[in-house]
Amino acid sequence: MKPDLFEAPDYYNLDELLTEEHKLVRDAARSWVKREVSPIIEDYAQRAAFPEQIIGGLAEIGAFGPYIPEEYGGAGLDQISYGLIMQEIERGDSGVRSTASVQSSLVMYPIWKYGTEEQRKKYLPKLASGEYMGCFGLTEPNHGSNPGGMETKFKDMGDHYLLNGAKLWISNAPFAQVAVVWAKNEEGRIHGLIVERGMEGFSTPETHNKWSLRASATGELIFDNVKVPKENLLPGKSGLGAPLGCLDSARFGIAWGAIGAAMDCYDTALRYAKERVQFDKPIAATQLQQKKLAEMITEITKAQLLAWRLGVLREQGKATSAQISMAKRNNVDMAIKIAREARQVLGGMGITGEYSIMRHMMNLESVITYEGTHDIHLLITGMDITGHAAFK
Ligand code: TGC
Ligand code: FAD
């Protein structure tokens, strides 16, 4: 793979909207990605392997629980810092950002928000340091966009719960020590349970042959009469709103992360277009390639503004779920379109692993589907503005 020469575009001087702390956090993540992710990621993606050696580094840059209070081992940062960290990691690879998103927003967040003090103290510091890795089980073979229909269930056996069912498409599942699993009780109410590797009847087979997110490990969660201790139930919130609340936090991170992937594609295409000569002039001097590049920087700038404003609203506790949906949908769509255009700017070279663009493009096919598909987020906006839910 070519050396990482990335220079971040900031066409509207958005750095002026950031605090010194934001810039420090972002620059630390950016340097780490250049040093530890860029040199190895193509090889891991080609081999469809997760680079476990980067776990310690992710913890050091605050990617595991950026906004979780320091007393629980988190970085105690604000929402914009969280977004900037996700942006920089996804600039390297969406699969690596996935690992961090799941750990922070889908495992640490529910334990922090819905867990007991004992659960927080037991799990959060280990998750923040990367000693424990976690995964989040919501999706099932028969219930993806409609998680409220889930079939995984647990029964109160007096001194423990008995868990049965299966989850599909679970990021980090093959190596996670803990899983936050959503299941229905005997009354059909959804609750979160912390399931640990090693519990009898719990297995996590890996999902193979993905063309996308190849550097992220994906798997199933199978529960065959798993005895879950009663103290592993998350008591703070139940109902579908509990997992969906976690998704709000993860979707917010993705809205920022997608900008990173887009910036990398744009920066690569711009550099290539200036260097590549055809018909005795750089292809950057042709109107067609300028149209592509000019539209890319326009869309990136709009997405940056959307994400920044959402960060401010979220920090003030005012961001609605529908606003988060709009940003996730818009920014991922922006990134995937830029990846496709940028790939063309590189001609044949664009399909090789010498450059990051094709990997970003394939990764984004997962990002546009997980955490709520492109369609579902449109329907959430539709419901918000009309008052009519068109899902059902
Ligand atoms: P609905 O009746 O609308 O709502 C049920 C309850 O949930 C509340 N709610 C929310 N609460 C918090 N945050 C949100 N975003 C919320 N959206 C809804 C709602 O108020 C209600 O509460 P209550 O108290 O009245 O019961 O539910 P529905 O069954 O009609 O479904 C709505 C829909 C389709 C929007 C929702 O189910 C949905 O978002 N579907 C998409 C599923 C999804 O995003 N799955 C993601 C799985 S995790 C994943 O992909 C991780 S990838 C990670 C990685 O690798 O990075
Ligand atoms: P379906 O829900 O079957 O949707 C199929 C198509 O139908 C889509 O185009 C969808 O938009 C459309 N559709 C569905 N309902 C409607 C409707 N009402 N109106 C119009 N169109 C509709 N899940 C987890 O729980 N944890 C994870 O860690 C996790 N990681 C993932 C990692 C990867 C790589 C991938 C690919 C997925 C992951 N997921 C995870 C699952 C992901 O959230 C689901 O794939 C996603 O929510 C969509 O569900 P589905 O694949 O079952 O598609």
Short mmCIF file of C-alpha atoms and ligand atoms in Angstrom, two decimals, residues 97-98 101-102 106 136 138-139 144-147 171 240-241 244-245 247-248 251 321 370-372 376 380 391-392, ligand 1:
data_model
loop_
_atom_site.label_atom_id
_atom_site.label_comp_id
_atom_site.label_asym_id
_atom_site.label_seq_id
_atom_site.Cartn_x
_atom_site.Cartn_y
_atom_site.Cartn_z
CA ARG A 97 -14.22 2.31 13.71
CA SER A 98 -16.88 -0.39 14.03
CA SER A 101 -18.26 2.13 18.09
CA VAL A 102 -19.54 -1.17 19.38
CA LEU A 106 -23.25 -0.39 22.29
CA PHE A 136 -24.02 -6.01 21.08
CA LEU A 138 -29.88 -7.01 18.76
CA THR A 139 -30.29 -8.28 15.17
CA GLY A 144 -33.18 -6.95 11.29
CA SER A 145 -34.92 -3.64 10.62
CA ASN A 146 -37.73 -4.71 12.94
CA PRO A 147 -35.90 -5.65 16.16
CA SER A 171 -19.55 -7.12 15.20
CA LEU A 240 -37.22 -1.36 22.62
CA GLY A 241 -36.27 2.19 23.56
CA LEU A 244 -32.51 2.14 20.42
CA GLY A 245 -31.04 4.64 22.89
CA LEU A 247 -28.10 3.14 18.67
CA ASP A 248 -28.57 6.90 18.92
CA ARG A 251 -25.33 6.39 14.84
CA SER A 321 -33.24 10.59 17.45
CA TYR A 370 -26.05 -1.43 9.78
CA GLU A 371 -27.29 0.75 12.63
CA GLY A 372 -30.49 1.18 10.59
CA ILE A 376 -35.16 2.97 7.63
CA ILE A 380 -37.67 7.83 10.54
CA PHE A 391 -42.70 0.99 8.59
CA LYS A 392 -45.72 -1.13 9.37
P1 TGC B 1 -41.35 2.22 17.86
O1 TGC B 1 -42.71 1.77 18.25
O2 TGC B 1 -41.21 3.40 16.95
O3 TGC B 1 -40.47 2.53 19.16
C1 TGC B 1 -40.40 1.61 20.24
C2 TGC B 1 -39.93 2.39 21.47
O4 TGC B 1 -38.60 2.89 21.23
C3 TGC B 1 -38.58 4.32 21.31
N1 TGC B 1 -37.62 4.78 20.31
C4 TGC B 1 -36.40 5.21 20.63
N2 TGC B 1 -35.81 5.39 21.81
C5 TGC B 1 -34.55 5.85 21.82
N3 TGC B 1 -33.88 6.12 20.68
C6 TGC B 1 -34.44 5.93 19.45
N4 TGC B 1 -33.73 6.16 18.34
C7 TGC B 1 -35.77 5.48 19.39
N5 TGC B 1 -36.62 5.17 18.38
C8 TGC B 1 -37.76 4.73 18.97
C9 TGC B 1 -40.00 4.74 21.03
O5 TGC B 1 -40.29 5.98 21.58
C10 TGC B 1 -40.77 3.62 21.72
O6 TGC B 1 -40.74 3.85 23.12
P2 TGC B 1 -41.99 3.42 24.05
O7 TGC B 1 -41.59 3.89 25.40
O8 TGC B 1 -43.17 4.14 23.47
O9 TGC B 1 -42.11 1.93 23.93
O10 TGC B 1 -40.59 0.96 17.29
P3 TGC B 1 -40.80 0.16 15.95
O11 TGC B 1 -40.89 -1.27 16.32
O12 TGC B 1 -41.90 0.75 15.14
O13 TGC B 1 -39.40 0.37 15.18
C11 TGC B 1 -38.95 1.62 14.85
C12 TGC B 1 -37.65 1.55 14.02
C13 TGC B 1 -37.89 0.86 12.69
C14 TGC B 1 -37.25 2.99 13.75
C15 TGC B 1 -36.53 0.86 14.81
O14 TGC B 1 -36.85 -0.39 15.21
C16 TGC B 1 -35.20 0.86 14.11
O15 TGC B 1 -34.43 1.80 14.29
N6 TGC B 1 -34.83 -0.20 13.28
C17 TGC B 1 -33.49 -0.34 12.74
C18 TGC B 1 -32.78 -1.44 13.50
C19 TGC B 1 -31.34 -1.13 13.72
O16 TGC B 1 -30.87 0.00 13.60
N7 TGC B 1 -30.57 -2.13 14.10
C20 TGC B 1 -29.20 -1.93 14.42
C21 TGC B 1 -28.62 -3.17 15.06
S1 TGC B 1 -27.07 -2.84 15.86
C22 TGC B 1 -25.99 -2.62 14.62
O17 TGC B 1 -26.29 -2.58 13.48
C23 TGC B 1 -24.61 -2.44 15.07
S2 TGC B 1 -23.47 -2.29 13.80
C24 TGC B 1 -22.24 -1.74 14.75
C25 TGC B 1 -20.95 -1.55 14.06
O18 TGC B 1 -20.32 -2.55 13.65
O19 TGC B 1 -20.52 -0.35 14.02
#
